[in-house]
């Protein structure tokens, strides 16, 4: 199975320090929906792994989160794209859960749900903790220079980033890279 795991806020849609709390605030980044459709058309399954501590903080409820995702699915469909599943952590940083990135709990759930090892699965995010969580589960790290990642534009990545982190201008550039490379071989 060709699987790619994406962060949501700052990778697919615009991020905000005040949290994305409603469908009106959920706005796709330029080219992001087309990038997901491009990956889908090349045979890739796309899954989202996202921290959503705004739930735990009481800033929005599950109905609002579902409405945001319904908007995303509708807009993606208009571009011929889809997201196969959305995994999110509703907890705040002080709750001590195992699913909040940078811990790998969401990624472990994804591996269990799809019945696959995540070794070599690309993980794409705009921040260090997205990549740390993915790498802890065996994924290959890809940073996009959108959202929080924009602070690294034109700079070398700090040593805190996982070794081998690839950097892409945005999700569209990652999609171009992904579909241009040779397809991974299935295990023997």
One Martini backbone bead per residue (centre of mass of N, CA, C, O) as a GRO file, in nm:
protein
  188
    1UNK     BB    1   0.094   0.037   0.024
    2UNK     BB    2   0.044   0.374  -0.061
    3UNK     BB    3   0.158   0.594   0.195
    4UNK     BB    4   0.058   0.913   0.341
    5UNK     BB    5   0.144   1.153   0.602
    6UNK     BB    6  -0.041   1.432   0.729
    7UNK     BB    7  -0.058   1.725   0.826
    8UNK     BB    8  -0.261   2.003   0.867
    9UNK     BB    9  -0.173   2.255   1.011
   10UNK     BB   10   0.037   2.423   0.771
   11UNK     BB   11  -0.001   2.208   0.524
   12UNK     BB   12  -0.308   2.236   0.413
   13UNK     BB   13  -0.370   2.471   0.610
   14UNK     BB   14  -0.410   2.738   0.766
   15UNK     BB   15  -0.272   2.886   1.042
   16UNK     BB   16  -0.313   2.949   1.410
   17UNK     BB   17  -0.257   3.071   1.729
   18UNK     BB   18  -0.593   3.058   1.773
   19UNK     BB   19  -0.689   2.852   1.603
   20UNK     BB   20  -0.892   2.626   1.434
   21UNK     BB   21  -1.266   2.653   1.489
   22UNK     BB   22  -1.382   2.663   1.185
   23UNK     BB   23  -1.486   2.648   0.865
   24UNK     BB   24  -1.418   2.948   0.807
   25UNK     BB   25  -1.109   2.916   0.906
   26UNK     BB   26  -1.085   2.692   0.696
   27UNK     BB   27  -0.797   2.722   0.479
   28UNK     BB   28  -0.646   2.652   0.206
   29UNK     BB   29  -0.364   2.612   0.064
   30UNK     BB   30  -0.196   2.673  -0.198
   31UNK     BB   31  -0.219   2.362  -0.377
   32UNK     BB   32  -0.303   2.135  -0.169
   33UNK     BB   33  -0.544   1.989  -0.301
   34UNK     BB   34  -0.399   1.921  -0.563
   35UNK     BB   35  -0.178   1.750  -0.429
   36UNK     BB   36  -0.358   1.527  -0.322
   37UNK     BB   37  -0.476   1.447  -0.596
   38UNK     BB   38  -0.206   1.370  -0.723
   39UNK     BB   39  -0.145   1.140  -0.530
   40UNK     BB   40  -0.399   0.975  -0.582
   41UNK     BB   41  -0.352   0.942  -0.898
   42UNK     BB   42  -0.071   0.778  -0.811
   43UNK     BB   43  -0.183   0.575  -0.560
   44UNK     BB   44  -0.220   0.741  -0.301
   45UNK     BB   45  -0.263   0.735   0.039
   46UNK     BB   46  -0.431   0.965   0.261
   47UNK     BB   47  -0.329   1.079   0.587
   48UNK     BB   48  -0.417   1.222   0.899
   49UNK     BB   49  -0.208   1.389   1.156
   50UNK     BB   50  -0.351   1.565   1.446
   51UNK     BB   51  -0.338   1.823   1.652
   52UNK     BB   52  -0.638   1.909   1.879
   53UNK     BB   53  -0.632   2.101   2.156
   54UNK     BB   54  -0.891   2.275   2.127
   55UNK     BB   55  -1.070   2.066   2.253
   56UNK     BB   56  -0.936   2.052   2.542
   57UNK     BB   57  -0.978   2.379   2.572
   58UNK     BB   58  -1.275   2.458   2.450
   59UNK     BB   59  -1.276   2.610   2.154
   60UNK     BB   60  -1.404   2.338   2.042
   61UNK     BB   61  -1.591   2.091   1.886
   62UNK     BB   62  -1.657   1.804   1.719
   63UNK     BB   63  -1.859   1.932   1.524
   64UNK     BB   64  -1.658   2.143   1.417
   65UNK     BB   65  -1.444   1.947   1.318
   66UNK     BB   66  -1.631   1.796   1.122
   67UNK     BB   67  -1.694   2.049   0.951
   68UNK     BB   68  -1.409   2.098   0.855
   69UNK     BB   69  -1.377   1.816   0.719
   70UNK     BB   70  -1.614   1.844   0.526
   71UNK     BB   71  -1.496   2.078   0.371
   72UNK     BB   72  -1.240   1.937   0.279
   73UNK     BB   73  -1.375   1.703   0.127
   74UNK     BB   74  -1.533   1.879  -0.074
   75UNK     BB   75  -1.288   2.030  -0.198
   76UNK     BB   76  -1.134   1.778  -0.282
   77UNK     BB   77  -1.347   1.656  -0.471
   78UNK     BB   78  -1.332   1.897  -0.678
   79UNK     BB   79  -1.016   1.785  -0.735
   80UNK     BB   80  -1.007   1.459  -0.711
   81UNK     BB   81  -0.985   1.410  -0.398
   82UNK     BB   82  -0.852   1.240  -0.092
   83UNK     BB   83  -0.914   1.123   0.242
   84UNK     BB   84  -0.904   0.825   0.422
   85UNK     BB   85  -0.799   0.958   0.705
   86UNK     BB   86  -0.850   1.084   1.051
   87UNK     BB   87  -0.613   1.170   1.298
   88UNK     BB   88  -0.659   1.274   1.647
   89UNK     BB   89  -0.560   1.493   1.911
   90UNK     BB   90  -0.744   1.631   2.200
   91UNK     BB   91  -0.506   1.703   2.372
   92UNK     BB   92  -0.314   1.837   2.600
   93UNK     BB   93   0.008   1.865   2.705
   94UNK     BB   94  -0.075   1.796   3.027
   95UNK     BB   95  -0.217   1.494   2.990
   96UNK     BB   96  -0.017   1.250   2.898
   97UNK     BB   97  -0.035   1.134   2.630
   98UNK     BB   98   0.041   0.922   2.329
   99UNK     BB   99  -0.088   1.101   2.072
  100UNK     BB  100   0.088   1.345   2.102
  101UNK     BB  101   0.273   1.538   1.935
  102UNK     BB  102   0.582   1.365   1.931
  103UNK     BB  103   0.430   1.123   1.968
  104UNK     BB  104   0.336   0.798   1.804
  105UNK     BB  105   0.030   0.714   1.845
  106UNK     BB  106  -0.110   0.792   1.576
  107UNK     BB  107   0.076   0.612   1.400
  108UNK     BB  108   0.006   0.346   1.531
  109UNK     BB  109  -0.294   0.360   1.454
  110UNK     BB  110  -0.250   0.360   1.150
  111UNK     BB  111  -0.102   0.091   1.127
  112UNK     BB  112  -0.335  -0.075   1.246
  113UNK     BB  113  -0.568   0.005   1.053
  114UNK     BB  114  -0.385  -0.085   0.784
  115UNK     BB  115  -0.176  -0.320   0.839
  116UNK     BB  116   0.112  -0.160   0.871
  117UNK     BB  117   0.419  -0.065   0.820
  118UNK     BB  118   0.598   0.260   0.849
  119UNK     BB  119   0.837   0.201   0.692
  120UNK     BB  120   0.898   0.472   0.469
  121UNK     BB  121   0.676   0.655   0.531
  122UNK     BB  122   0.561   0.950   0.457
  123UNK     BB  123   0.608   1.256   0.641
  124UNK     BB  124   0.414   1.564   0.662
  125UNK     BB  125   0.533   1.888   0.785
  126UNK     BB  126   0.575   2.216   0.971
  127UNK     BB  127   0.711   2.046   1.216
  128UNK     BB  128   0.900   1.880   1.436
  129UNK     BB  129   0.680   1.696   1.578
  130UNK     BB  130   0.578   1.558   1.325
  131UNK     BB  131   0.853   1.416   1.261
  132UNK     BB  132   0.911   1.275   1.528
  133UNK     BB  133   0.663   1.092   1.528
  134UNK     BB  134   0.718   0.949   1.261
  135UNK     BB  135   1.005   0.841   1.319
  136UNK     BB  136   0.920   0.669   1.571
  137UNK     BB  137   0.744   0.486   1.343
  138UNK     BB  138   0.943   0.489   1.058
  139UNK     BB  139   0.937   0.741   0.908
  140UNK     BB  140   0.977   0.982   0.655
  141UNK     BB  141   1.099   1.309   0.655
  142UNK     BB  142   0.890   1.613   0.579
  143UNK     BB  143   0.934   1.953   0.511
  144UNK     BB  144   0.737   2.239   0.512
  145UNK     BB  145   0.738   2.603   0.418
  146UNK     BB  146   0.484   2.620   0.597
  147UNK     BB  147   0.381   2.777   0.837
  148UNK     BB  148   0.614   2.702   1.067
  149UNK     BB  149   0.828   2.638   0.831
  150UNK     BB  150   0.894   2.935   0.728
  151UNK     BB  151   1.143   2.988   0.926
  152UNK     BB  152   1.339   2.796   0.720
  153UNK     BB  153   1.371   2.983   0.500
  154UNK     BB  154   1.701   2.994   0.392
  155UNK     BB  155   1.779   2.760   0.597
  156UNK     BB  156   1.915   2.564   0.810
  157UNK     BB  157   1.863   2.297   0.982
  158UNK     BB  158   1.846   2.194   1.275
  159UNK     BB  159   1.964   1.925   1.471
  160UNK     BB  160   1.668   1.850   1.578
  161UNK     BB  161   1.628   1.725   1.324
  162UNK     BB  162   1.594   1.466   1.148
  163UNK     BB  163   1.767   1.270   0.979
  164UNK     BB  164   1.688   1.322   0.636
  165UNK     BB  165   1.540   1.573   0.599
  166UNK     BB  166   1.312   1.696   0.382
  167UNK     BB  167   1.267   1.987   0.171
  168UNK     BB  168   0.970   2.184   0.102
  169UNK     BB  169   0.791   2.446   0.002
  170UNK     BB  170   0.534   2.249  -0.034
  171UNK     BB  171   0.291   2.024  -0.103
  172UNK     BB  172   0.332   2.039  -0.409
  173UNK     BB  173   0.636   1.974  -0.407
  174UNK     BB  174   0.607   1.703  -0.274
  175UNK     BB  175   0.423   1.572  -0.486
  176UNK     BB  176   0.623   1.592  -0.714
  177UNK     BB  177   0.839   1.418  -0.580
  178UNK     BB  178   0.671   1.161  -0.528
  179UNK     BB  179   0.575   1.099  -0.832
  180UNK     BB  180   0.878   1.098  -0.956
  181UNK     BB  181   0.943   0.861  -0.804
  182UNK     BB  182   0.994   0.558  -0.745
  183UNK     BB  183   0.827   0.298  -0.663
  184UNK     BB  184   0.773   0.107  -0.415
  185UNK     BB  185   0.850  -0.199  -0.302
  186UNK     BB  186   0.721  -0.473  -0.219
  187UNK     BB  187   0.733  -0.704  -0.004
  188UNK     BB  188   0.850  -1.046  -0.015
   0.00000   0.00000   0.00000
